[in-house]
Amino acid sequence: MRTDDPLHVRLLRLLRDEGAVSRAELGDRLQMPRPRLLAELERLVNLGYVAEAGLAASRGGRRSTLVELNPRLRFAAVDLGASSIDVEVVNGRLEPVAAYGEPADIRSGPKVILQRVNELLHKAKVDGAYERLDAVGVGVPGPVSFRDGLPVSPPIMPGWDRFPVRELLTREHGCPAVVDNDVNIMAIGERHGGVAHSVDDFLFVKIGTGIGCGIYLSGEVYRGTDGCAGDIGHIQVDSHGPMCSCGNVGCLEALFSGAALAKDAAAAARNGTSAALAE
């Protein structure tokens, strides 16, 4: 955890990653004077971000009170794939409250796709998943300016270049929104709760409809100056290769994506080079 982050950010991240923690342990972990820590916790409790969660195990004296992210918080996660929309609402413990998914073509453009996202989130509200959202996170299958919250020249997303995704969702739902490349978010998830939980430097490679790479360096996502650091799917690997969906020839994605592998498998089944696939 970066020590130059504001205290409230470090507190909330620790509670997000560890669950309920005692005040005493928070003080130990953050190496923070107790009066300042207690004042900040009280502020976060009053704002509704943190809640008490019972008593901790005794450390030899008076038992400390556990605190956690307020379970009443509601966050929406939106995964926009090349051929699908998945929406999930979770509580402050990051436990699923509602989930919806359906086929969709990202090439339909931002207005059509985001309108459907808003409809699914409204359905979650009608179904009782939330009264109001505290934040929305969106993953898209292309490069993103993380600072500005918008896609930048995404190869398979015509019409999305510089579209103000974050601004639109913030205005629609009255809460902060974050937009990032989908594989960066997968890498963050792996760092949060997967095999990379204690690893500061790693690559997360996604092979699906498209191919992407999330890069972690020194415990932080590395996006590059233009948000394209992990966009390996459209690196040319064969100048005489097949046409890619981005319009170029011989991209990694054109040769090894899920669609490309399925095409090769179907060809092997038809021409008799693989009896197993033919069967």
PDB file of C-alpha atoms in Angstrom:
ATOM      1  CA  MET A   1       0.000   0.000   0.000  1.00  0.00           C
ATOM      2  CA  ARG A   2       1.420   3.373  -0.980  1.00  0.00           C
ATOM      3  CA  THR A   3       2.254   5.456   2.082  1.00  0.00           C
ATOM      4  CA  ASP A   4       1.805   8.719   0.151  1.00  0.00           C
ATOM      5  CA  ASP A   5      -1.932   8.078  -0.332  1.00  0.00           C
ATOM      6  CA  PRO A   6      -4.305  10.060   1.933  1.00  0.00           C
ATOM      7  CA  LEU A   7      -5.172   8.342   5.211  1.00  0.00           C
ATOM      8  CA  HIS A   8      -8.819   7.761   4.267  1.00  0.00           C
ATOM      9  CA  VAL A   9      -7.772   6.046   1.022  1.00  0.00           C
ATOM     10  CA  ARG A  10      -5.381   3.714   2.865  1.00  0.00           C
ATOM     11  CA  LEU A  11      -8.051   2.964   5.462  1.00  0.00           C
ATOM     12  CA  LEU A  12     -10.746   2.154   2.934  1.00  0.00           C
ATOM     13  CA  ARG A  13      -8.399   0.037   0.806  1.00  0.00           C
ATOM     14  CA  LEU A  14      -7.308  -1.967   3.822  1.00  0.00           C
ATOM     15  CA  LEU A  15     -10.906  -2.603   4.869  1.00  0.00           C
ATOM     16  CA  ARG A  16     -11.799  -3.521   1.293  1.00  0.00           C
ATOM     17  CA  ASP A  17      -8.964  -6.048   1.048  1.00  0.00           C
ATOM     18  CA  GLU A  18      -9.027  -7.487   4.572  1.00  0.00           C
ATOM     19  CA  GLY A  19     -12.673  -7.256   5.642  1.00  0.00           C
ATOM     20  CA  ALA A  20     -13.473  -6.436   9.281  1.00  0.00           C
ATOM     21  CA  VAL A  21     -10.389  -5.234  11.182  1.00  0.00           C
ATOM     22  CA  SER A  22     -10.016  -3.994  14.753  1.00  0.00           C
ATOM     23  CA  ARG A  23      -9.105  -0.393  15.476  1.00  0.00           C
ATOM     24  CA  ALA A  24      -5.974  -1.636  17.249  1.00  0.00           C
ATOM     25  CA  GLU A  25      -4.869  -3.647  14.208  1.00  0.00           C
ATOM     26  CA  LEU A  26      -5.603  -0.732  11.900  1.00  0.00           C
ATOM     27  CA  GLY A  27      -3.295   1.411  14.008  1.00  0.00           C
ATOM     28  CA  ASP A  28      -0.568  -1.246  13.787  1.00  0.00           C
ATOM     29  CA  ARG A  29      -0.958  -1.780  10.054  1.00  0.00           C
ATOM     30  CA  LEU A  30      -1.057   1.901   9.129  1.00  0.00           C
ATOM     31  CA  GLN A  31       1.511   2.982  11.729  1.00  0.00           C
ATOM     32  CA  MET A  32      -0.742   5.883  12.594  1.00  0.00           C
ATOM     33  CA  PRO A  33      -1.081   7.742  15.940  1.00  0.00           C
ATOM     34  CA  ARG A  34      -4.231   6.458  17.617  1.00  0.00           C
ATOM     35  CA  PRO A  35      -5.953   9.872  18.079  1.00  0.00           C
ATOM     36  CA  ARG A  36      -5.608  10.689  14.363  1.00  0.00           C
ATOM     37  CA  LEU A  37      -6.767   7.223  13.332  1.00  0.00           C
ATOM     38  CA  LEU A  38      -9.831   7.348  15.598  1.00  0.00           C
ATOM     39  CA  ALA A  39     -10.758  10.813  14.345  1.00  0.00           C
ATOM     40  CA  GLU A  40     -10.565   9.660  10.716  1.00  0.00           C
ATOM     41  CA  LEU A  41     -12.593   6.525  11.455  1.00  0.00           C
ATOM     42  CA  GLU A  42     -15.270   8.603  13.171  1.00  0.00           C
ATOM     43  CA  ARG A  43     -15.426  10.856  10.111  1.00  0.00           C
ATOM     44  CA  LEU A  44     -15.819   7.859   7.781  1.00  0.00           C
ATOM     45  CA  VAL A  45     -18.507   6.357  10.024  1.00  0.00           C
ATOM     46  CA  ASN A  46     -20.441   9.650   9.957  1.00  0.00           C
ATOM     47  CA  LEU A  47     -20.158   9.720   6.152  1.00  0.00           C
ATOM     48  CA  GLY A  48     -21.589   6.190   5.968  1.00  0.00           C
ATOM     49  CA  TYR A  49     -18.497   4.550   4.468  1.00  0.00           C
ATOM     50  CA  VAL A  50     -17.468   2.564   7.562  1.00  0.00           C
ATOM     51  CA  ALA A  51     -19.521   0.684  10.152  1.00  0.00           C
ATOM     52  CA  GLU A  52     -18.794  -1.177  13.390  1.00  0.00           C
ATOM     53  CA  ALA A  53     -18.809  -4.982  13.129  1.00  0.00           C
ATOM     54  CA  GLY A  54     -18.706  -6.371  16.679  1.00  0.00           C
ATOM     55  CA  LEU A  55     -15.785  -7.029  19.013  1.00  0.00           C
ATOM     56  CA  ALA A  56     -12.357  -8.352  18.066  1.00  0.00           C
ATOM     57  CA  ALA A  57     -10.624 -11.218  19.855  1.00  0.00           C
ATOM     58  CA  SER A  58      -8.886 -10.126  23.039  1.00  0.00           C
ATOM     59  CA  ARG A  59      -5.239  -9.089  22.794  1.00  0.00           C
ATOM     60  CA  GLY A  60      -4.806  -9.206  26.539  1.00  0.00           C
ATOM     61  CA  GLY A  61      -6.739  -6.105  27.522  1.00  0.00           C
ATOM     62  CA  ARG A  62      -9.992  -4.450  26.649  1.00  0.00           C
ATOM     63  CA  ARG A  63     -11.366  -5.897  23.426  1.00  0.00           C
ATOM     64  CA  SER A  64     -11.169  -3.566  20.432  1.00  0.00           C
ATOM     65  CA  THR A  65     -14.165  -2.931  18.172  1.00  0.00           C
ATOM     66  CA  LEU A  66     -14.046  -4.295  14.634  1.00  0.00           C
ATOM     67  CA  VAL A  67     -14.807  -1.939  11.771  1.00  0.00           C
ATOM     68  CA  GLU A  68     -15.594  -2.718   8.137  1.00  0.00           C
ATOM     69  CA  LEU A  69     -16.804  -1.096   4.950  1.00  0.00           C
ATOM     70  CA  ASN A  70     -20.464  -0.345   5.513  1.00  0.00           C
ATOM     71  CA  PRO A  71     -22.465  -3.324   4.145  1.00  0.00           C
ATOM     72  CA  ARG A  72     -25.162  -0.860   3.059  1.00  0.00           C
ATOM     73  CA  LEU A  73     -22.846   0.562   0.401  1.00  0.00           C
ATOM     74  CA  ARG A  74     -23.746  -0.430  -3.150  1.00  0.00           C
ATOM     75  CA  PHE A  75     -21.289  -0.601  -6.043  1.00  0.00           C
ATOM     76  CA  ALA A  76     -22.116  -1.457  -9.648  1.00  0.00           C
ATOM     77  CA  ALA A  77     -19.631  -3.342 -11.825  1.00  0.00           C
ATOM     78  CA  VAL A  78     -20.142  -3.232 -15.595  1.00  0.00           C
ATOM     79  CA  ASP A  79     -18.187  -5.521 -17.941  1.00  0.00           C
ATOM     80  CA  LEU A  80     -18.530  -4.542 -21.599  1.00  0.00           C
ATOM     81  CA  GLY A  81     -17.165  -7.318 -23.776  1.00  0.00           C
ATOM     82  CA  ALA A  82     -16.911  -7.463 -27.538  1.00  0.00           C
ATOM     83  CA  SER A  83     -20.079  -9.560 -27.606  1.00  0.00           C
ATOM     84  CA  SER A  84     -21.687  -9.212 -24.167  1.00  0.00           C
ATOM     85  CA  ILE A  85     -22.838  -6.975 -21.330  1.00  0.00           C
ATOM     86  CA  ASP A  86     -22.522  -8.150 -17.724  1.00  0.00           C
ATOM     87  CA  VAL A  87     -23.742  -6.022 -14.806  1.00  0.00           C
ATOM     88  CA  GLU A  88     -23.388  -6.842 -11.123  1.00  0.00           C
ATOM     89  CA  VAL A  89     -24.318  -4.914  -7.975  1.00  0.00           C
ATOM     90  CA  VAL A  90     -22.381  -5.696  -4.769  1.00  0.00           C
ATOM     91  CA  ASN A  91     -22.557  -4.492  -1.183  1.00  0.00           C
ATOM     92  CA  GLY A  92     -19.777  -2.993   0.945  1.00  0.00           C
ATOM     93  CA  ARG A  93     -18.418  -6.499   1.621  1.00  0.00           C
ATOM     94  CA  LEU A  94     -18.152  -6.987  -2.168  1.00  0.00           C
ATOM     95  CA  GLU A  95     -20.828  -9.686  -1.978  1.00  0.00           C
ATOM     96  CA  PRO A  96     -23.115  -9.950  -5.051  1.00  0.00           C
ATOM     97  CA  VAL A  97     -26.604  -8.523  -4.577  1.00  0.00           C
ATOM     98  CA  ALA A  98     -27.837  -8.737  -8.178  1.00  0.00           C
ATOM     99  CA  ALA A  99     -26.379  -9.811 -11.527  1.00  0.00           C
ATOM    100  CA  TYR A 100     -27.526  -9.611 -15.148  1.00  0.00           C
ATOM    101  CA  GLY A 101     -25.893 -10.625 -18.407  1.00  0.00           C
ATOM    102  CA  GLU A 102     -26.847 -10.736 -22.063  1.00  0.00           C
ATOM    103  CA  PRO A 103     -25.347 -10.827 -25.574  1.00  0.00           C
ATOM    104  CA  ALA A 104     -24.493  -7.456 -27.115  1.00  0.00           C
ATOM    105  CA  ASP A 105     -22.316  -6.166 -29.944  1.00  0.00           C
ATOM    106  CA  ILE A 106     -19.853  -3.497 -28.782  1.00  0.00           C
ATOM    107  CA  ARG A 107     -19.854  -2.210 -32.392  1.00  0.00           C
ATOM    108  CA  SER A 108     -23.419  -0.997 -31.867  1.00  0.00           C
ATOM    109  CA  GLY A 109     -21.815   2.134 -30.423  1.00  0.00           C
ATOM    110  CA  PRO A 110     -21.718   3.839 -27.036  1.00  0.00           C
ATOM    111  CA  LYS A 111     -25.221   5.310 -27.023  1.00  0.00           C
ATOM    112  CA  VAL A 112     -26.924   1.960 -27.652  1.00  0.00           C
ATOM    113  CA  ILE A 113     -24.697  -0.036 -25.297  1.00  0.00           C
ATOM    114  CA  LEU A 114     -24.709   2.456 -22.418  1.00  0.00           C
ATOM    115  CA  GLN A 115     -28.460   2.925 -22.720  1.00  0.00           C
ATOM    116  CA  ARG A 116     -28.797  -0.827 -22.170  1.00  0.00           C
ATOM    117  CA  VAL A 117     -26.391  -0.667 -19.216  1.00  0.00           C
ATOM    118  CA  ASN A 118     -28.558   2.028 -17.641  1.00  0.00           C
ATOM    119  CA  GLU A 119     -31.669  -0.066 -18.236  1.00  0.00           C
ATOM    120  CA  LEU A 120     -30.097  -3.070 -16.498  1.00  0.00           C
ATOM    121  CA  LEU A 121     -29.017  -0.933 -13.554  1.00  0.00           C
ATOM    122  CA  HIS A 122     -32.519   0.516 -13.328  1.00  0.00           C
ATOM    123  CA  LYS A 123     -33.882  -3.042 -13.318  1.00  0.00           C
ATOM    124  CA  ALA A 124     -31.565  -3.830 -10.384  1.00  0.00           C
ATOM    125  CA  LYS A 125     -33.002  -0.853  -8.531  1.00  0.00           C
ATOM    126  CA  VAL A 126     -36.583  -1.911  -9.255  1.00  0.00           C
ATOM    127  CA  ASP A 127     -35.682  -5.434  -8.084  1.00  0.00           C
ATOM    128  CA  GLY A 128     -34.553  -3.971  -4.743  1.00  0.00           C
ATOM    129  CA  ALA A 129     -30.785  -4.380  -5.128  1.00  0.00           C
ATOM    130  CA  TYR A 130     -30.138  -0.748  -4.164  1.00  0.00           C
ATOM    131  CA  GLU A 131     -31.762   2.569  -3.358  1.00  0.00           C
ATOM    132  CA  ARG A 132     -28.784   4.557  -4.612  1.00  0.00           C
ATOM    133  CA  LEU A 133     -25.384   3.618  -6.002  1.00  0.00           C
ATOM    134  CA  ASP A 134     -22.180   4.757  -4.291  1.00  0.00           C
ATOM    135  CA  ALA A 135     -19.942   4.114  -7.321  1.00  0.00           C
ATOM    136  CA  VAL A 136     -19.898   2.514 -10.772  1.00  0.00           C
ATOM    137  CA  GLY A 137     -16.912   0.738 -12.321  1.00  0.00           C
ATOM    138  CA  VAL A 138     -16.789  -0.027 -16.058  1.00  0.00           C
ATOM    139  CA  GLY A 139     -14.431  -2.257 -18.030  1.00  0.00           C
ATOM    140  CA  VAL A 140     -14.203  -1.923 -21.829  1.00  0.00           C
ATOM    141  CA  PRO A 141     -12.336  -4.079 -24.390  1.00  0.00           C
ATOM    142  CA  GLY A 142      -9.927  -1.419 -25.587  1.00  0.00           C
ATOM    143  CA  PRO A 143      -7.416   1.244 -24.527  1.00  0.00           C
ATOM    144  CA  VAL A 144      -8.670   3.823 -22.025  1.00  0.00           C
ATOM    145  CA  SER A 145      -7.477   7.184 -20.786  1.00  0.00           C
ATOM    146  CA  PHE A 146      -7.902   6.313 -17.113  1.00  0.00           C
ATOM    147  CA  ARG A 147      -7.417   9.911 -16.048  1.00  0.00           C
ATOM    148  CA  ASP A 148     -10.177  11.182 -18.366  1.00  0.00           C
ATOM    149  CA  GLY A 149     -12.505   8.164 -18.089  1.00  0.00           C
ATOM    150  CA  LEU A 150     -12.927   7.560 -21.835  1.00  0.00           C
ATOM    151  CA  PRO A 151     -11.812   5.072 -24.518  1.00  0.00           C
ATOM    152  CA  VAL A 152      -8.966   6.134 -26.801  1.00  0.00           C
ATOM    153  CA  SER A 153      -8.819   4.794 -30.389  1.00  0.00           C
ATOM    154  CA  PRO A 154     -10.131   1.338 -29.414  1.00  0.00           C
ATOM    155  CA  PRO A 155      -9.502  -1.010 -32.394  1.00  0.00           C
ATOM    156  CA  ILE A 156     -12.727  -3.062 -32.124  1.00  0.00           C
ATOM    157  CA  MET A 157     -15.041  -0.327 -30.779  1.00  0.00           C
ATOM    158  CA  PRO A 158     -16.094   1.954 -33.676  1.00  0.00           C
ATOM    159  CA  GLY A 159     -17.751   5.143 -32.481  1.00  0.00           C
ATOM    160  CA  TRP A 160     -16.316   4.920 -28.941  1.00  0.00           C
ATOM    161  CA  ASP A 161     -13.171   7.018 -29.422  1.00  0.00           C
ATOM    162  CA  ARG A 162     -13.124   9.801 -26.783  1.00  0.00           C
ATOM    163  CA  PHE A 163     -16.770   9.130 -25.860  1.00  0.00           C
ATOM    164  CA  PRO A 164     -17.324  10.503 -22.298  1.00  0.00           C
ATOM    165  CA  VAL A 165     -18.305   7.198 -20.658  1.00  0.00           C
ATOM    166  CA  ARG A 166     -17.429   8.259 -17.110  1.00  0.00           C
ATOM    167  CA  GLU A 167     -19.192  11.612 -17.423  1.00  0.00           C
ATOM    168  CA  LEU A 168     -22.368  10.016 -18.764  1.00  0.00           C
ATOM    169  CA  LEU A 169     -22.573   7.368 -16.019  1.00  0.00           C
ATOM    170  CA  THR A 170     -21.736   9.852 -13.257  1.00  0.00           C
ATOM    171  CA  ARG A 171     -24.524  12.131 -14.434  1.00  0.00           C
ATOM    172  CA  GLU A 172     -27.012   9.284 -14.904  1.00  0.00           C
ATOM    173  CA  HIS A 173     -26.477   7.667 -11.493  1.00  0.00           C
ATOM    174  CA  GLY A 174     -25.332  10.574  -9.339  1.00  0.00           C
ATOM    175  CA  CYS A 175     -22.179   8.869  -8.078  1.00  0.00           C
ATOM    176  CA  PRO A 176     -18.487   8.565  -8.966  1.00  0.00           C
ATOM    177  CA  ALA A 177     -17.648   6.347 -11.947  1.00  0.00           C
ATOM    178  CA  VAL A 178     -14.371   4.756 -13.028  1.00  0.00           C
ATOM    179  CA  VAL A 179     -13.550   3.471 -16.525  1.00  0.00           C
ATOM    180  CA  ASP A 180     -10.643   1.170 -17.363  1.00  0.00           C
ATOM    181  CA  ASN A 181      -9.531  -1.453 -19.833  1.00  0.00           C
ATOM    182  CA  ASP A 182     -11.208  -4.767 -18.989  1.00  0.00           C
ATOM    183  CA  VAL A 183      -7.994  -6.763 -18.609  1.00  0.00           C
ATOM    184  CA  ASN A 184      -6.546  -4.141 -16.243  1.00  0.00           C
ATOM    185  CA  ILE A 185      -9.605  -4.737 -14.064  1.00  0.00           C
ATOM    186  CA  MET A 186      -9.068  -8.501 -14.280  1.00  0.00           C
ATOM    187  CA  ALA A 187      -5.481  -7.967 -13.125  1.00  0.00           C
ATOM    188  CA  ILE A 188      -6.713  -5.805 -10.224  1.00  0.00           C
ATOM    189  CA  GLY A 189      -9.138  -8.587  -9.273  1.00  0.00           C
ATOM    190  CA  GLU A 190      -6.357 -11.179  -9.387  1.00  0.00           C
ATOM    191  CA  ARG A 191      -4.201  -8.956  -7.172  1.00  0.00           C
ATOM    192  CA  HIS A 192      -7.135  -8.435  -4.787  1.00  0.00           C
ATOM    193  CA  GLY A 193      -8.346 -12.001  -4.356  1.00  0.00           C
ATOM    194  CA  GLY A 194      -6.454 -14.396  -6.638  1.00  0.00           C
ATOM    195  CA  VAL A 195      -3.110 -16.158  -6.946  1.00  0.00           C
ATOM    196  CA  ALA A 196      -1.322 -12.794  -7.361  1.00  0.00           C
ATOM    197  CA  HIS A 197      -2.515 -11.510  -3.970  1.00  0.00           C
ATOM    198  CA  SER A 198       1.056 -11.194  -2.656  1.00  0.00           C
ATOM    199  CA  VAL A 199       2.801 -10.511  -5.987  1.00  0.00           C
ATOM    200  CA  ASP A 200       3.875  -6.974  -6.916  1.00  0.00           C
ATOM    201  CA  ASP A 201       5.066  -7.633 -10.489  1.00  0.00           C
ATOM    202  CA  PHE A 202       3.098  -9.794 -12.909  1.00  0.00           C
ATOM    203  CA  LEU A 203       1.354 -10.009 -16.284  1.00  0.00           C
ATOM    204  CA  PHE A 204      -2.294 -11.055 -16.615  1.00  0.00           C
ATOM    205  CA  VAL A 205      -3.115 -12.265 -20.135  1.00  0.00           C
ATOM    206  CA  LYS A 206      -6.737 -12.589 -21.285  1.00  0.00           C
ATOM    207  CA  ILE A 207      -7.601 -14.728 -24.290  1.00  0.00           C
ATOM    208  CA  GLY A 208     -11.261 -14.391 -25.257  1.00  0.00           C
ATOM    209  CA  THR A 209     -13.036 -12.684 -28.137  1.00  0.00           C
ATOM    210  CA  GLY A 210      -9.993 -10.414 -27.954  1.00  0.00           C
ATOM    211  CA  ILE A 211      -6.521 -10.690 -26.406  1.00  0.00           C
ATOM    212  CA  GLY A 212      -5.207  -8.260 -23.798  1.00  0.00           C
ATOM    213  CA  CYS A 213      -2.622  -7.981 -21.064  1.00  0.00           C
ATOM    214  CA  GLY A 214      -2.791  -6.344 -17.633  1.00  0.00           C
ATOM    215  CA  ILE A 215       0.572  -5.211 -16.278  1.00  0.00           C
ATOM    216  CA  TYR A 216       1.416  -4.854 -12.579  1.00  0.00           C
ATOM    217  CA  LEU A 217       4.676  -3.141 -11.632  1.00  0.00           C
ATOM    218  CA  SER A 218       5.700  -2.494  -8.032  1.00  0.00           C
ATOM    219  CA  GLY A 219       2.181  -3.221  -6.803  1.00  0.00           C
ATOM    220  CA  GLU A 220       0.429  -0.805  -9.197  1.00  0.00           C
ATOM    221  CA  VAL A 221      -1.305  -1.184 -12.563  1.00  0.00           C
ATOM    222  CA  TYR A 222       0.902   0.123 -15.340  1.00  0.00           C
ATOM    223  CA  ARG A 223      -1.182   1.672 -18.133  1.00  0.00           C
ATOM    224  CA  GLY A 224       1.441   3.605 -20.089  1.00  0.00           C
ATOM    225  CA  THR A 225       1.249   7.238 -21.121  1.00  0.00           C
ATOM    226  CA  ASP A 226      -1.660   6.659 -23.523  1.00  0.00           C
ATOM    227  CA  GLY A 227      -3.446   3.760 -21.796  1.00  0.00           C
ATOM    228  CA  CYS A 228      -2.236   1.223 -24.374  1.00  0.00           C
ATOM    229  CA  ALA A 229       0.544  -0.499 -22.421  1.00  0.00           C
ATOM    230  CA  GLY A 230      -1.176  -3.899 -22.370  1.00  0.00           C
ATOM    231  CA  ASP A 231      -2.880  -3.754 -25.768  1.00  0.00           C
ATOM    232  CA  ILE A 232      -0.921  -6.729 -27.149  1.00  0.00           C
ATOM    233  CA  GLY A 233      -3.814  -8.127 -29.231  1.00  0.00           C
ATOM    234  CA  HIS A 234      -3.092  -5.836 -32.171  1.00  0.00           C
ATOM    235  CA  ILE A 235       0.651  -6.313 -32.387  1.00  0.00           C
ATOM    236  CA  GLN A 236       1.431  -7.768 -35.821  1.00  0.00           C
ATOM    237  CA  VAL A 237       2.994 -11.228 -35.508  1.00  0.00           C
ATOM    238  CA  ASP A 238       2.606 -12.416 -39.131  1.00  0.00           C
ATOM    239  CA  SER A 239       2.779  -9.939 -42.004  1.00  0.00           C
ATOM    240  CA  HIS A 240       1.081 -12.518 -44.258  1.00  0.00           C
ATOM    241  CA  GLY A 241      -1.485 -13.566 -41.668  1.00  0.00           C
ATOM    242  CA  PRO A 242      -5.283 -13.273 -41.744  1.00  0.00           C
ATOM    243  CA  MET A 243      -7.206 -10.019 -41.659  1.00  0.00           C
ATOM    244  CA  CYS A 244      -7.968  -8.806 -38.136  1.00  0.00           C
ATOM    245  CA  SER A 245     -11.229  -7.212 -36.982  1.00  0.00           C
ATOM    246  CA  CYS A 246      -9.282  -3.976 -36.442  1.00  0.00           C
ATOM    247  CA  GLY A 247      -8.542  -3.783 -40.183  1.00  0.00           C
ATOM    248  CA  ASN A 248      -4.865  -4.734 -40.000  1.00  0.00           C
ATOM    249  CA  VAL A 249      -3.241  -7.998 -41.070  1.00  0.00           C
ATOM    250  CA  GLY A 250      -1.657 -10.718 -38.950  1.00  0.00           C
ATOM    251  CA  CYS A 251      -2.433  -9.356 -35.473  1.00  0.00           C
ATOM    252  CA  LEU A 252      -1.940 -11.640 -32.477  1.00  0.00           C
ATOM    253  CA  GLU A 253      -5.721 -11.497 -31.993  1.00  0.00           C
ATOM    254  CA  ALA A 254      -6.402 -12.623 -35.569  1.00  0.00           C
ATOM    255  CA  LEU A 255      -4.284 -15.718 -34.996  1.00  0.00           C
ATOM    256  CA  PHE A 256      -4.909 -16.739 -31.396  1.00  0.00           C
ATOM    257  CA  SER A 257      -8.153 -15.216 -30.063  1.00  0.00           C
ATOM    258  CA  GLY A 258     -11.077 -17.442 -29.120  1.00  0.00           C
ATOM    259  CA  ALA A 259     -12.698 -16.845 -32.517  1.00  0.00           C
ATOM    260  CA  ALA A 260      -9.439 -17.641 -34.347  1.00  0.00           C
ATOM    261  CA  LEU A 261      -8.909 -20.853 -32.369  1.00  0.00           C
ATOM    262  CA  ALA A 262     -12.523 -21.903 -33.009  1.00  0.00           C
ATOM    263  CA  LYS A 263     -12.054 -21.248 -36.746  1.00  0.00           C
ATOM    264  CA  ASP A 264      -8.868 -23.341 -36.831  1.00  0.00           C
ATOM    265  CA  ALA A 265     -10.572 -26.118 -34.847  1.00  0.00           C
ATOM    266  CA  ALA A 266     -13.543 -26.170 -37.248  1.00  0.00           C
ATOM    267  CA  ALA A 267     -11.166 -26.352 -40.222  1.00  0.00           C
ATOM    268  CA  ALA A 268      -9.248 -29.236 -38.612  1.00  0.00           C
ATOM    269  CA  ALA A 269     -12.528 -31.054 -38.011  1.00  0.00           C
ATOM    270  CA  ARG A 270     -13.712 -30.574 -41.613  1.00  0.00           C
ATOM    271  CA  ASN A 271     -10.487 -31.499 -43.406  1.00  0.00           C
ATOM    272  CA  GLY A 272      -9.852 -34.629 -41.369  1.00  0.00           C
ATOM    273  CA  THR A 273      -6.603 -33.575 -39.659  1.00  0.00           C
ATOM    274  CA  SER A 274      -8.203 -34.093 -36.234  1.00  0.00           C
ATOM    275  CA  ALA A 275     -10.448 -37.100 -35.698  1.00  0.00           C
ATOM    276  CA  ALA A 276     -11.241 -35.941 -32.161  1.00  0.00           C
ATOM    277  CA  LEU A 277     -12.481 -32.544 -33.330  1.00  0.00           C
ATOM    278  CA  ALA A 278     -14.392 -34.110 -36.213  1.00  0.00           C
ATOM    279  CA  GLU A 279     -16.204 -36.364 -33.743  1.00  0.00           C
TER     280      GLU A 279
END
